[in-house]
Tab-separated table of C-alpha atoms in Angstrom:
chain	number	residue	atom	x	y	z
A	1466	UNK	CA	39.155	76.956	-66.334
A	1467	UNK	CA	37.523	74.044	-68.187
A	1468	UNK	CA	38.321	75.793	-71.476
A	1469	UNK	CA	42.017	76.138	-70.617
A	1470	UNK	CA	42.254	72.523	-69.413
A	1471	UNK	CA	40.675	71.276	-72.608
A	1472	UNK	CA	42.930	73.496	-74.683
A	1473	UNK	CA	46.098	72.135	-73.041
A	1474	UNK	CA	45.074	68.620	-74.084
A	1475	UNK	CA	45.707	69.488	-77.741
A	1476	UNK	CA	49.067	69.760	-79.555
A	1477	UNK	CA	50.859	73.099	-79.402
A	1478	UNK	CA	49.924	73.858	-83.017
A	1479	UNK	CA	46.201	73.561	-82.196
A	1480	UNK	CA	46.639	75.731	-79.102
A	1481	UNK	CA	48.280	78.431	-81.200
A	1482	UNK	CA	45.501	78.314	-83.791
A	1483	UNK	CA	42.910	78.796	-81.046
A	1484	UNK	CA	44.712	81.828	-79.638
A	1485	UNK	CA	45.267	82.922	-83.226
A	1486	UNK	CA	41.504	83.008	-83.818
A	1487	UNK	CA	41.010	85.110	-80.695
A	1488	UNK	CA	43.555	87.567	-82.088
A	1489	UNK	CA	42.131	87.465	-85.620
A	1490	UNK	CA	38.611	88.301	-84.462
A	1491	UNK	CA	39.845	90.907	-82.000
A	1492	UNK	CA	41.857	92.680	-84.697
A	1493	UNK	CA	39.112	92.381	-87.301
A	1494	UNK	CA	36.254	93.641	-85.131
A	1495	UNK	CA	38.461	96.310	-83.646
A	1496	UNK	CA	38.564	97.954	-87.086
A	1497	UNK	CA	35.917	96.834	-89.574
A	1498	UNK	CA	32.736	97.898	-87.688
A	1499	UNK	CA	34.056	101.480	-87.594
A	1500	UNK	CA	35.476	101.637	-91.112
A	1501	UNK	CA	32.320	102.968	-92.779
A	1502	UNK	CA	32.049	105.807	-90.258
A	1503	UNK	CA	35.711	106.720	-90.818
A	1504	UNK	CA	35.326	106.774	-94.591
A	1505	UNK	CA	32.122	108.803	-94.510
A	1506	UNK	CA	32.660	111.209	-91.621
A	1507	UNK	CA	36.432	111.574	-91.345
A	1508	UNK	CA	37.314	111.378	-95.037
A	1509	UNK	CA	34.080	112.860	-96.383
A	1510	UNK	CA	33.386	110.113	-98.897
A	1511	UNK	CA	29.921	109.617	-100.356
A	1512	UNK	CA	27.779	106.642	-99.349
A	1513	UNK	CA	28.313	105.159	-102.821
A	1514	UNK	CA	32.113	105.285	-102.499
A	1515	UNK	CA	31.957	103.861	-98.974
A	1516	UNK	CA	29.839	101.020	-100.329
A	1517	UNK	CA	32.392	100.344	-103.061
A	1518	UNK	CA	35.303	100.171	-100.594
A	1519	UNK	CA	33.428	97.841	-98.249
A	1520	UNK	CA	32.066	95.782	-101.129
A	1521	UNK	CA	35.518	95.277	-102.630
A	1522	UNK	CA	36.778	93.914	-99.313
A	1523	UNK	CA	33.869	91.515	-98.980
A	1524	UNK	CA	34.054	90.389	-102.624
A	1525	UNK	CA	37.815	89.834	-102.386
A	1526	UNK	CA	37.285	87.539	-99.419
A	1527	UNK	CA	34.134	85.648	-100.391
A	1528	UNK	CA	35.095	85.185	-104.025
A	1529	UNK	CA	38.617	83.929	-103.357
A	1530	UNK	CA	38.017	81.384	-100.592
A	1531	UNK	CA	38.486	78.659	-103.184
A	1532	UNK	CA	41.976	80.012	-103.945
A	1533	UNK	CA	42.918	79.932	-100.275
A	1534	UNK	CA	41.589	76.395	-99.884
A	1535	UNK	CA	43.470	75.088	-102.909
A	1536	UNK	CA	46.655	76.856	-101.837
A	1537	UNK	CA	46.427	75.187	-98.431
A	1538	UNK	CA	46.155	71.767	-100.054
A	1539	UNK	CA	48.997	72.310	-102.531
A	1540	UNK	CA	51.433	74.547	-100.648
A	1541	UNK	CA	50.672	73.527	-97.090
A	1542	UNK	CA	48.257	75.194	-94.698
A	1543	UNK	CA	51.036	76.644	-92.545
A	1544	UNK	CA	52.484	78.876	-95.245
A	1545	UNK	CA	49.053	80.041	-96.385
A	1546	UNK	CA	48.043	80.972	-92.826
A	1547	UNK	CA	51.237	82.990	-92.373
A	1548	UNK	CA	50.839	84.704	-95.758
A	1549	UNK	CA	47.218	85.573	-94.981
A	1550	UNK	CA	48.042	87.171	-91.645
A	1551	UNK	CA	50.935	89.096	-93.193
A	1552	UNK	CA	48.645	90.454	-95.926
A	1553	UNK	CA	46.035	91.451	-93.329
A	1554	UNK	CA	48.795	93.349	-91.477
A	1555	UNK	CA	49.639	95.330	-94.622
A	1556	UNK	CA	45.999	95.891	-95.537
A	1557	UNK	CA	45.011	97.257	-92.125
A	1558	UNK	CA	48.126	99.439	-92.010
A	1559	UNK	CA	47.076	100.950	-95.355
A	1560	UNK	CA	43.663	101.791	-93.894
A	1561	UNK	CA	45.519	103.752	-91.218
A	1562	UNK	CA	47.978	105.503	-93.514
A	1563	UNK	CA	45.998	106.094	-96.703
A	1564	UNK	CA	43.345	108.725	-97.417
A	1565	UNK	CA	43.016	108.405	-101.191
A	1566	UNK	CA	40.591	106.041	-102.898
A	1567	UNK	CA	43.298	103.992	-104.717
A	1568	UNK	CA	45.097	103.262	-101.437
A	1569	UNK	CA	41.847	102.411	-99.662
A	1570	UNK	CA	40.805	100.072	-102.471
A	1571	UNK	CA	44.218	98.387	-102.272
A	1572	UNK	CA	43.752	98.015	-98.513
A	1573	UNK	CA	40.320	96.467	-99.087
A	1574	UNK	CA	41.643	93.991	-101.650
A	1575	UNK	CA	44.586	92.960	-99.454
A	1576	UNK	CA	42.534	92.551	-96.281
A	1577	UNK	CA	39.878	90.585	-98.168
A	1578	UNK	CA	42.439	88.363	-99.870
A	1579	UNK	CA	44.047	87.772	-96.481
A	1580	UNK	CA	40.801	86.393	-95.088
A	1581	UNK	CA	40.317	84.258	-98.190
A	1582	UNK	CA	43.745	82.724	-97.575
A	1583	UNK	CA	43.858	82.034	-93.861
A	1584	UNK	CA	40.204	81.202	-93.120
A	1585	UNK	CA	40.044	77.887	-95.048
A	1586	UNK	CA	43.726	77.173	-94.299
A	1587	UNK	CA	43.253	77.521	-90.531
A	1588	UNK	CA	40.264	75.177	-90.580
A	1589	UNK	CA	42.065	72.648	-92.751
A	1590	UNK	CA	45.129	72.714	-90.473
A	1591	UNK	CA	42.949	72.416	-87.358
A	1592	UNK	CA	41.031	69.473	-88.809
A	1593	UNK	CA	44.272	67.676	-89.661
A	1594	UNK	CA	45.986	68.337	-86.314
A	1595	UNK	CA	42.966	67.533	-84.119
A	1596	UNK	CA	42.639	63.952	-85.373
A	1597	UNK	CA	39.531	62.278	-83.977
A	1598	UNK	CA	38.872	65.215	-81.642
A	1599	UNK	CA	37.775	67.555	-84.414
A	1600	UNK	CA	34.440	68.374	-82.771
A	1601	UNK	CA	36.091	69.464	-79.516
A	1602	UNK	CA	38.745	71.438	-81.394
A	1603	UNK	CA	36.143	73.341	-83.400
A	1604	UNK	CA	34.076	73.882	-80.259
A	1605	UNK	CA	37.087	75.592	-78.666
A	1606	UNK	CA	37.651	77.457	-81.927
A	1607	UNK	CA	34.102	78.806	-81.623
A	1608	UNK	CA	34.734	79.891	-78.025
A	1609	UNK	CA	37.864	81.856	-78.906
A	1610	UNK	CA	36.273	83.343	-82.028
A	1611	UNK	CA	33.205	84.525	-80.113
A	1612	UNK	CA	35.355	86.039	-77.368
A	1613	UNK	CA	37.388	87.946	-79.951
A	1614	UNK	CA	34.188	89.229	-81.567
A	1615	UNK	CA	33.252	90.761	-78.196
A	1616	UNK	CA	36.693	92.085	-77.210
A	1617	UNK	CA	37.382	93.647	-80.624
A	1618	UNK	CA	34.531	96.187	-80.721
A	1619	UNK	CA	35.091	97.124	-77.074
A	1620	UNK	CA	38.779	97.776	-77.681
A	1621	UNK	CA	37.962	99.562	-80.926
A	1622	UNK	CA	35.522	101.885	-79.162
A	1623	UNK	CA	38.190	102.795	-76.629
A	1624	UNK	CA	40.877	103.409	-79.262
A	1625	UNK	CA	38.547	105.575	-81.329
A	1626	UNK	CA	38.619	108.043	-78.444
A	1627	UNK	CA	42.147	108.746	-79.720
A	1628	UNK	CA	41.516	108.425	-83.482
A	1629	UNK	CA	40.806	105.906	-86.208
A	1630	UNK	CA	44.449	105.616	-87.246
A	1631	UNK	CA	45.438	104.454	-83.782
A	1632	UNK	CA	42.722	101.813	-83.950
A	1633	UNK	CA	43.801	100.630	-87.407
A	1634	UNK	CA	47.503	100.494	-86.490
A	1635	UNK	CA	46.655	98.518	-83.354
A	1636	UNK	CA	44.718	96.027	-85.462
A	1637	UNK	CA	47.639	95.783	-87.886
A	1638	UNK	CA	49.979	95.244	-84.947
A	1639	UNK	CA	47.866	92.354	-83.664
A	1640	UNK	CA	48.101	90.630	-87.051
A	1641	UNK	CA	51.834	91.280	-87.200
A	1642	UNK	CA	52.314	89.552	-83.833
A	1643	UNK	CA	50.173	86.627	-84.998
A	1644	UNK	CA	52.245	86.323	-88.173
A	1645	UNK	CA	55.487	86.070	-86.200
A	1646	UNK	CA	53.990	83.591	-83.718
A	1647	UNK	CA	52.767	81.341	-86.525
A	1648	UNK	CA	56.146	81.406	-88.253
A	1649	UNK	CA	57.880	80.421	-85.001
A	1650	UNK	CA	55.443	77.834	-83.612
A	1651	UNK	CA	53.415	76.176	-86.366
A	1652	UNK	CA	55.240	73.061	-87.608
A	1653	UNK	CA	55.434	72.445	-91.337
A	1654	UNK	CA	53.687	69.310	-92.535
A	1655	UNK	CA	54.412	67.230	-95.617
A	1656	UNK	CA	51.946	68.053	-98.396
A	1657	UNK	CA	50.434	64.978	-100.005
A	1658	UNK	CA	49.847	65.447	-103.758
A	1659	UNK	CA	46.194	65.372	-104.773
A	1660	UNK	CA	46.932	63.468	-107.982
A	1661	UNK	CA	45.383	66.049	-110.295
A	1662	UNK	CA	45.639	69.709	-111.236
A	1663	UNK	CA	43.856	72.570	-109.493
A	1664	UNK	CA	40.969	72.501	-111.957
A	1665	UNK	CA	40.718	68.753	-111.480
A	1666	UNK	CA	40.486	69.242	-107.717
A	1667	UNK	CA	37.723	71.808	-108.174
A	1668	UNK	CA	35.822	69.517	-110.528
A	1669	UNK	CA	36.062	66.684	-108.011
A	1670	UNK	CA	34.682	68.801	-105.168
A	1671	UNK	CA	32.024	70.521	-107.277
A	1672	UNK	CA	31.005	67.113	-108.626
A	1673	UNK	CA	30.222	65.926	-105.105
A	1674	UNK	CA	26.490	66.601	-105.163
A	1675	UNK	CA	25.997	65.618	-101.532
A	1676	UNK	CA	28.574	68.206	-100.474
A	1677	UNK	CA	27.031	70.946	-102.626
A	1678	UNK	CA	23.560	70.145	-101.312
A	1679	UNK	CA	24.856	70.333	-97.741
A	1680	UNK	CA	26.582	73.667	-98.443
A	1681	UNK	CA	23.346	75.122	-99.818
A	1682	UNK	CA	21.371	73.718	-96.899
A	1683	UNK	CA	23.647	75.696	-94.573
A	1684	UNK	CA	22.397	79.025	-95.984
A	1685	UNK	CA	20.228	79.359	-92.872
A	1686	UNK	CA	23.175	79.028	-90.514
A	1687	UNK	CA	25.220	81.744	-92.175
A	1688	UNK	CA	22.262	84.043	-92.789
A	1689	UNK	CA	21.097	83.793	-89.180
A	1690	UNK	CA	24.619	84.156	-87.772
A	1691	UNK	CA	24.885	87.443	-89.654
A	1692	UNK	CA	21.807	88.733	-87.851
A	1693	UNK	CA	24.067	89.160	-84.814
A	1694	UNK	CA	25.317	92.232	-86.686
A	1695	UNK	CA	22.078	93.339	-88.351
A	1696	UNK	CA	18.640	92.411	-87.026
A	1697	UNK	CA	19.441	91.680	-83.364
A	1698	UNK	CA	21.437	94.888	-82.685
A	1699	UNK	CA	18.726	96.863	-84.462
A	1700	UNK	CA	16.070	95.152	-82.354
A	1701	UNK	CA	18.012	95.826	-79.141
A	1702	UNK	CA	18.403	99.515	-79.993
A	1703	UNK	CA	14.720	99.891	-80.862
A	1704	UNK	CA	13.623	98.103	-77.698
A	1705	UNK	CA	15.762	100.217	-75.352
A	1706	UNK	CA	16.345	103.457	-77.230
A	1707	UNK	CA	20.045	103.054	-76.377
A	1708	UNK	CA	22.729	102.567	-79.029
A	1709	UNK	CA	24.922	100.653	-76.595
A	1710	UNK	CA	22.256	97.969	-76.220
A	1711	UNK	CA	23.734	96.207	-79.256
A	1712	UNK	CA	26.739	95.297	-77.112
A	1713	UNK	CA	24.467	93.317	-74.781
A	1714	UNK	CA	23.767	90.910	-77.628
A	1715	UNK	CA	27.467	90.016	-77.884
A	1716	UNK	CA	27.902	89.928	-74.105
A	1717	UNK	CA	25.086	87.403	-73.730
A	1718	UNK	CA	26.604	85.257	-76.458
A	1719	UNK	CA	30.150	85.365	-75.129
A	1720	UNK	CA	29.147	84.432	-71.579
A	1721	UNK	CA	26.945	81.596	-72.829
A	1722	UNK	CA	29.669	80.385	-75.176
A	1723	UNK	CA	32.331	80.297	-72.469
A	1724	UNK	CA	30.021	78.494	-70.074
A	1725	UNK	CA	28.297	76.012	-72.372
A	1726	UNK	CA	30.095	75.348	-75.674
A	1727	UNK	CA	32.398	72.550	-74.548
A	1728	UNK	CA	29.745	70.951	-72.339
A	1729	UNK	CA	27.263	70.919	-75.218
A	1730	UNK	CA	29.693	69.477	-77.763
A	1731	UNK	CA	30.995	66.783	-75.434
A	1732	UNK	CA	27.498	65.764	-74.371
A	1733	UNK	CA	26.027	65.629	-77.872
A	1734	UNK	CA	29.038	63.941	-79.473
A	1735	UNK	CA	28.244	60.686	-77.672
A	1736	UNK	CA	24.502	60.838	-78.334
A	1737	UNK	CA	22.887	60.517	-81.739
A	1738	UNK	CA	24.290	61.396	-85.144
A	1739	UNK	CA	26.295	64.495	-86.042
A	1740	UNK	CA	23.895	65.346	-88.885
A	1741	UNK	CA	20.946	65.048	-86.515
A	1742	UNK	CA	22.490	67.547	-84.131
A	1743	UNK	CA	23.296	69.919	-86.993
A	1744	UNK	CA	19.617	69.868	-87.987
A	1745	UNK	CA	18.614	70.393	-84.357
A	1746	UNK	CA	20.983	73.332	-84.000
A	1747	UNK	CA	19.582	74.939	-87.145
A	1748	UNK	CA	16.046	74.476	-85.842
A	1749	UNK	CA	16.996	76.156	-82.554
A	1750	UNK	CA	18.558	79.019	-84.527
A	1751	UNK	CA	15.251	79.448	-86.339
A	1752	UNK	CA	13.239	79.319	-83.117
A	1753	UNK	CA	15.509	82.023	-81.715
A	1754	UNK	CA	13.642	84.602	-83.784
A	1755	UNK	CA	10.214	83.733	-82.374
A	1756	UNK	CA	10.343	85.592	-78.970
A	1757	UNK	CA	10.426	89.117	-80.524
A	1758	UNK	CA	7.342	88.147	-82.575
A	1759	UNK	CA	5.430	87.154	-79.461
A	1760	UNK	CA	6.379	90.093	-77.250
A	1761	UNK	CA	8.042	93.493	-77.492
A	1762	UNK	CA	10.929	94.761	-75.379
A	1763	UNK	CA	14.553	94.090	-74.587
A	1764	UNK	CA	14.048	90.750	-72.815
A	1765	UNK	CA	12.640	88.944	-75.895
A	1766	UNK	CA	15.509	90.297	-78.019
A	1767	UNK	CA	18.120	89.067	-75.527
A	1768	UNK	CA	16.296	85.727	-75.295
A	1769	UNK	CA	16.524	85.598	-79.084
A	1770	UNK	CA	20.283	86.233	-78.936
A	1771	UNK	CA	20.762	83.518	-76.309
A	1772	UNK	CA	18.810	80.950	-78.325
A	1773	UNK	CA	20.677	81.890	-81.495
A	1774	UNK	CA	24.036	81.381	-79.818
A	1775	UNK	CA	22.763	78.089	-78.369
A	1776	UNK	CA	21.829	76.864	-81.850
A	1777	UNK	CA	25.244	77.886	-83.187
A	1778	UNK	CA	26.934	76.063	-80.311
A	1779	UNK	CA	24.978	72.899	-81.123
A	1780	UNK	CA	25.542	72.921	-84.888
A	1781	UNK	CA	28.807	74.688	-85.700
A	1782	UNK	CA	31.438	72.243	-84.323
A	1783	UNK	CA	29.756	69.317	-86.060
A	1784	UNK	CA	29.491	71.254	-89.342
A	1785	UNK	CA	33.225	71.951	-89.270
A	1786	UNK	CA	33.932	68.332	-88.335
A	1787	UNK	CA	31.744	67.050	-91.168
A	1788	UNK	CA	33.143	69.060	-94.086
A	1789	UNK	CA	36.535	67.248	-94.385
A	1790	UNK	CA	34.737	63.889	-94.330
A	1791	UNK	CA	33.036	64.523	-97.665
A	1792	UNK	CA	36.209	63.750	-99.596
A	1793	UNK	CA	39.875	62.880	-99.623
A	1794	UNK	CA	42.162	64.300	-96.900
A	1795	UNK	CA	44.357	65.800	-99.640
A	1796	UNK	CA	41.475	68.142	-100.574
A	1797	UNK	CA	40.458	69.293	-97.099
A	1798	UNK	CA	41.379	72.921	-97.801
A	1799	UNK	CA	39.534	72.890	-101.131
A	1800	UNK	CA	36.402	71.538	-99.473
A	1801	UNK	CA	36.498	74.284	-96.848
A	1802	UNK	CA	37.184	76.931	-99.493
A	1803	UNK	CA	34.313	75.913	-101.767
A	1804	UNK	CA	31.997	75.475	-98.776
A	1805	UNK	CA	32.565	79.107	-97.817
A	1806	UNK	CA	32.150	80.319	-101.402
A	1807	UNK	CA	28.841	78.489	-101.910
A	1808	UNK	CA	27.395	79.228	-98.486
A	1809	UNK	CA	28.729	82.794	-98.583
A	1810	UNK	CA	26.936	83.558	-101.835
A	1811	UNK	CA	23.761	81.907	-100.573
A	1812	UNK	CA	23.973	83.789	-97.277
A	1813	UNK	CA	24.482	87.098	-99.107
A	1814	UNK	CA	21.206	86.474	-100.914
A	1815	UNK	CA	19.612	85.516	-97.603
A	1816	UNK	CA	20.801	88.734	-95.985
A	1817	UNK	CA	19.323	90.703	-98.870
A	1818	UNK	CA	15.973	89.043	-98.163
A	1819	UNK	CA	16.225	89.869	-94.441
A	1820	UNK	CA	17.169	93.474	-95.257
A	1821	UNK	CA	14.156	93.744	-97.563
A	1822	UNK	CA	11.955	92.308	-94.812
A	1823	UNK	CA	13.280	94.880	-92.320
A	1824	UNK	CA	12.462	97.750	-94.682
A	1825	UNK	CA	9.073	96.321	-95.659
A	1826	UNK	CA	8.197	95.624	-92.044
A	1827	UNK	CA	9.092	99.144	-90.928
A	1828	UNK	CA	7.247	100.904	-93.733
A	1829	UNK	CA	4.262	98.571	-93.696
A	1830	UNK	CA	3.694	98.523	-89.959
A	1831	UNK	CA	4.724	94.857	-89.708
A	1832	UNK	CA	7.725	94.812	-87.348
A	1833	UNK	CA	7.396	91.030	-87.008
A	1834	UNK	CA	8.195	90.399	-90.695
A	1835	UNK	CA	12.038	90.101	-90.551
A	1836	UNK	CA	11.837	87.910	-87.444
A	1837	UNK	CA	9.413	85.513	-89.128
A	1838	UNK	CA	11.607	85.547	-92.224
A	1839	UNK	CA	14.626	84.447	-90.162
A	1840	UNK	CA	12.606	81.741	-88.413
A	1841	UNK	CA	11.674	80.348	-91.832
A	1842	UNK	CA	15.324	80.344	-92.914
A	1843	UNK	CA	16.200	78.249	-89.873
A	1844	UNK	CA	13.326	75.834	-90.463
A	1845	UNK	CA	14.186	75.379	-94.148
A	1846	UNK	CA	17.866	74.744	-93.423
A	1847	UNK	CA	17.064	72.292	-90.635
A	1848	UNK	CA	14.671	70.484	-92.965
A	1849	UNK	CA	17.276	70.383	-95.723
A	1850	UNK	CA	19.920	68.798	-93.499
A	1851	UNK	CA	17.375	66.330	-92.072
A	1852	UNK	CA	16.383	65.324	-95.621
A	1853	UNK	CA	20.004	64.787	-96.636
A	1854	UNK	CA	20.509	62.683	-93.529
A	1855	UNK	CA	17.501	60.491	-94.362
A	1856	UNK	CA	18.859	60.031	-97.889
A	1857	UNK	CA	22.163	58.794	-96.445
A	1858	UNK	CA	23.979	61.568	-98.304
A	1859	UNK	CA	26.005	62.829	-95.347
A	1860	UNK	CA	29.211	61.228	-94.064
A	1861	UNK	CA	29.582	59.798	-90.589
A	1862	UNK	CA	32.726	59.975	-88.412
A	1863	UNK	CA	33.546	56.384	-89.331
A	1864	UNK	CA	32.788	56.495	-93.049
A	1865	UNK	CA	33.552	59.502	-95.263
A	1866	UNK	CA	31.552	60.047	-98.420
A	1867	UNK	CA	34.203	59.692	-101.132
A	1868	UNK	CA	31.939	59.321	-104.130
A	1869	UNK	CA	29.542	61.611	-105.917
A	1870	UNK	CA	26.532	60.725	-103.844
A	1871	UNK	CA	23.021	61.553	-104.984
A	1872	UNK	CA	21.407	64.289	-102.950
């Protein structure tokens, strides 16, 4: 009830974007976790081809975030959000209707491009509409996103009892409904010119050394968040011998998020600095991987999941609130886009390290290795943000960093 009361205190556009994120994550996780199985088992594709299809989708999204961010700044976030959801509708429908590799590659490109468009645009629009309540808005955004990440796989599992095509068409239908709702409800806003060309905008953002240093420091956050889909589910399955145990990880997180996210953000917002709480959240995310090192079994793994979600709840809203404050309001979308490109590349490298640690730990009789590796990622990221804070390189709510600060 607290979540709904808080939500109603925001403008209608913000309310729609929150529900939109619930739908986006529901539709995405309804399909994507089961795509590899469909390609390999149902269509008989080799592991290499499956990897290409999935890799093309990921590359299309991660590599083009900067395009989506710039488009939001120059064309208006509303139109980019609508275009992104429409493209995701087409892409997911192609996954349902196409069996050949060219069609599947086209579906991967379209669905990846869709994410590259609406992800930075949604965050830019939310930051602009929320005014001084950005932290609370992004806290709610986190709640709805986490809920969708739980509902999606559950709904997908049920629909797969029929077949994959039904699941994919349902996902496409969700994005189609979201597209129509956005077109009807989201108000258009006047786009302020940035005063330079696209390349000039990129040079301005990439020349902001404080912002780039912060983006790189966040590698721990994105790497550790991704362990909700890699290390933690694997640990839960190994501890219980039950494949369904992975779902408990998401259940723990969703319940904790619904109960605590808004309380945490509201409480911390009035105490201490935003950057200090980001560093604290990253440290908690790192500590989350200590329990499975100290003891074996399902309880330490679930304790790890709970602590990880707690760290995300502490840090994430303030990270999203901080990013637009690094530069001019006219470049909010570009800042979000480049942030996701830089941190996405860094996190991909981090995930490769964790994957190596999982393999090395299993083959070398050192099951603790990937957990220690993740704990170190959290500690390094927390230390990086704390160092930037001590250098005065990070903006505060009252004073954005508008110059190329040393970091």
